[in-house]
Tab-separated table of C-alpha atoms in Angstrom:
chain	number	residue	atom	x	y	z
A	1	MET	CA	-13.277	-66.359	64.418
A	2	PRO	CA	-12.456	-66.977	67.338
A	3	LEU	CA	-11.779	-70.011	69.569
A	4	GLY	CA	-14.192	-69.031	72.561
A	5	VAL	CA	-13.556	-70.585	76.190
A	6	LYS	CA	-15.070	-70.827	79.868
A	7	LYS	CA	-13.314	-70.579	82.687
A	8	LEU	CA	-15.466	-73.250	84.773
A	9	CYS	CA	-12.760	-72.550	87.513
A	10	TYR	CA	-11.599	-69.462	88.758
A	11	ASP	CA	-8.139	-70.275	88.834
A	12	ALA	CA	-8.196	-72.544	85.540
A	13	ARG	CA	-6.009	-71.169	82.692
A	14	LEU	CA	-7.058	-70.756	79.292
A	15	PRO	CA	-4.831	-72.722	76.270
A	16	THR	CA	-1.219	-70.554	75.484
A	17	ARG	CA	0.422	-71.161	72.656
A	18	GLY	CA	4.443	-71.710	73.321
A	19	SER	CA	5.450	-70.160	70.175
A	20	ASP	CA	3.963	-68.210	67.385
A	21	GLY	CA	4.490	-71.198	65.149
A	22	ALA	CA	3.262	-73.615	67.001
A	23	VAL	CA	0.212	-75.463	66.544
A	24	GLY	CA	-1.060	-76.484	69.278
A	25	TYR	CA	-2.186	-75.212	72.546
A	26	ASP	CA	-1.806	-75.992	75.275
A	27	LEU	CA	-4.152	-77.701	78.021
A	28	TYR	CA	-3.632	-77.643	81.769
A	29	SER	CA	-4.129	-79.447	84.000
A	30	SER	CA	-7.000	-78.016	86.920
A	31	GLU	CA	-5.973	-80.645	89.058
A	32	ASP	CA	-3.449	-82.505	90.826
A	33	ALA	CA	-3.679	-86.148	89.261
A	34	THR	CA	-1.362	-88.798	89.513
A	35	VAL	CA	-1.124	-91.711	85.640
A	36	PRO	CA	-0.039	-94.907	87.017
A	37	CYS	CA	2.515	-96.444	85.509
A	38	GLN	CA	2.379	-99.601	83.170
A	39	ALA	CA	-0.261	-98.578	81.017
A	40	GLY	CA	-2.066	-96.698	83.635
A	41	ARG	CA	-4.540	-94.275	82.494
A	42	ALA	CA	-6.052	-90.926	84.547
A	43	LEU	CA	-8.386	-89.097	83.360
A	44	VAL	CA	-7.674	-85.187	83.967
A	45	GLY	CA	-10.172	-82.196	83.675
A	46	THR	CA	-8.697	-78.808	82.299
A	47	GLY	CA	-11.350	-76.979	84.665
A	48	ILE	CA	-12.537	-75.271	80.918
A	49	ALA	CA	-15.156	-75.166	78.258
A	50	LEU	CA	-14.774	-74.446	74.527
A	51	SER	CA	-17.147	-73.253	71.797
A	52	ILE	CA	-15.398	-74.493	68.426
A	53	PRO	CA	-15.513	-72.303	65.790
A	54	ASP	CA	-17.997	-73.799	62.544
A	55	GLY	CA	-16.050	-75.896	59.847
A	56	LEU	CA	-13.564	-77.207	63.173
A	57	TYR	CA	-13.280	-79.400	65.396
A	58	GLY	CA	-10.795	-79.991	68.467
A	59	ARG	CA	-7.973	-83.227	68.530
A	60	VAL	CA	-6.288	-83.538	71.785
A	61	ALA	CA	-2.391	-84.249	70.916
A	62	PRO	CA	-0.141	-85.567	72.534
A	63	ARG	CA	3.141	-82.878	74.041
A	64	SER	CA	6.477	-84.247	72.617
A	65	GLY	CA	8.439	-83.646	75.741
A	66	LEU	CA	5.802	-86.423	77.738
A	67	ALA	CA	6.177	-88.723	75.368
A	68	VAL	CA	10.256	-88.338	75.351
A	69	LYS	CA	10.826	-88.108	78.867
A	70	HIS	CA	7.614	-89.847	80.721
A	71	CYS	CA	6.421	-92.340	78.077
A	72	ILE	CA	3.201	-90.649	78.511
A	73	ASN	CA	0.541	-90.243	75.889
A	74	VAL	CA	-3.263	-88.992	74.670
A	75	GLY	CA	-6.287	-90.745	74.105
A	76	ALA	CA	-9.798	-90.412	73.320
A	77	GLY	CA	-8.781	-86.741	71.317
A	78	VAL	CA	-11.571	-85.367	69.352
A	79	ILE	CA	-13.307	-82.787	70.925
A	80	ASP	CA	-17.598	-81.826	68.620
A	81	PRO	CA	-17.599	-78.291	68.419
A	82	ASP	CA	-21.182	-78.938	69.855
A	83	TYR	CA	-19.477	-80.449	72.900
A	84	THR	CA	-20.333	-77.452	76.021
A	85	GLY	CA	-18.749	-79.260	78.759
A	86	GLU	CA	-15.497	-79.492	80.313
A	87	VAL	CA	-12.110	-80.566	78.066
A	88	LYS	CA	-10.909	-83.363	79.978
A	89	VAL	CA	-7.749	-85.419	78.637
A	90	VAL	CA	-7.384	-89.166	78.949
A	91	LEU	CA	-3.626	-89.557	79.857
A	92	PHE	CA	-1.610	-92.737	79.370
A	93	ASN	CA	1.370	-94.204	81.079
A	94	HIS	CA	3.193	-96.241	79.166
A	95	GLY	CA	6.720	-95.663	81.961
A	96	THR	CA	8.068	-97.654	84.574
A	97	GLU	CA	6.694	-95.320	87.226
A	98	ASP	CA	3.656	-93.389	88.685
A	99	PHE	CA	3.521	-90.152	86.950
A	100	GLU	CA	2.334	-86.886	89.511
A	101	ILE	CA	0.449	-83.707	87.621
A	102	LYS	CA	-0.214	-80.590	89.817
A	103	LYS	CA	-2.659	-78.320	89.011
A	104	GLY	CA	-1.476	-75.894	86.594
A	105	ASP	CA	1.055	-78.612	84.599
A	106	ARG	CA	0.786	-78.515	80.992
A	107	ILE	CA	-0.610	-81.735	79.368
A	108	ALA	CA	-1.694	-81.992	75.999
A	109	GLN	CA	-1.716	-79.749	73.480
A	110	LEU	CA	-5.288	-78.672	71.595
A	111	ILE	CA	-5.204	-78.828	67.853
A	112	LEU	CA	-8.141	-77.461	65.421
A	113	GLU	CA	-8.758	-78.963	62.406
A	114	ARG	CA	-10.862	-78.804	59.809
A	115	CYS	CA	-13.463	-81.157	58.993
A	116	ASP	CA	-16.447	-81.637	56.601
A	117	THR	CA	-19.581	-83.715	56.553
A	118	PRO	CA	-20.788	-85.085	54.122
A	119	MET	CA	-23.944	-86.801	54.075
A	120	ILE	CA	-24.236	-90.413	53.889
A	121	LYS	CA	-24.583	-92.639	50.542
A	122	GLU	CA	-25.493	-96.013	50.136
A	123	ILE	CA	-23.538	-97.197	47.176
A	124	GLY	CA	-23.320	-101.273	45.586
A	125	LEU	CA	-20.085	-100.909	43.743
A	126	LEU	CA	-16.429	-98.813	45.236
A	127	ASP	CA	-14.596	-97.475	42.397
A	128	GLU	CA	-11.660	-100.092	41.612
A	129	THR	CA	-8.443	-98.746	42.770
A	130	LEU	CA	-4.503	-100.331	42.368
A	131	ARG	CA	-4.429	-100.289	45.911
A	132	GLY	CA	-7.622	-102.353	45.625
A	133	ASP	CA	-8.603	-104.363	49.907
A	134	GLY	CA	-5.399	-104.797	50.316
A	135	GLY	CA	-4.331	-103.040	54.338
A	136	PHE	CA	-2.321	-103.187	57.539
A	137	GLY	CA	1.519	-103.015	55.368
A	138	SER	CA	-0.283	-104.809	52.155
A	139	THR	CA	1.711	-101.778	50.651
A	140	GLY	CA	5.948	-102.140	51.827
A	141	GLN	CA	8.251	-101.887	54.179
């Protein structure tokens, strides 16, 4: 089943893969934007909407080059399969300089992942495990 992509503006770019082995599809900005420095953020449009196949959801992930070179990361990266609005990307700038985005720049990548949505059943007891309720670093350094 193909990933359906609808352009919401005539010059929006369809997602692309950088190589045959790439898992992520590059997402492109449909607008100029500035991501302010020192934990600043911006919501950047892509100009596209998706029709995600059954059993999958979209995860918006950072591009490694933007992370390493410019300290740019993404947030709020789940695209539900029943969402039909414009895909927008929340970008965070952890660097010391404002980051300028130009229309057509690659800003993130879309990764399609399988997901299950089992029914919720309230239970009284949990099975015992070796780990138990240990969390937040309890399994070692």
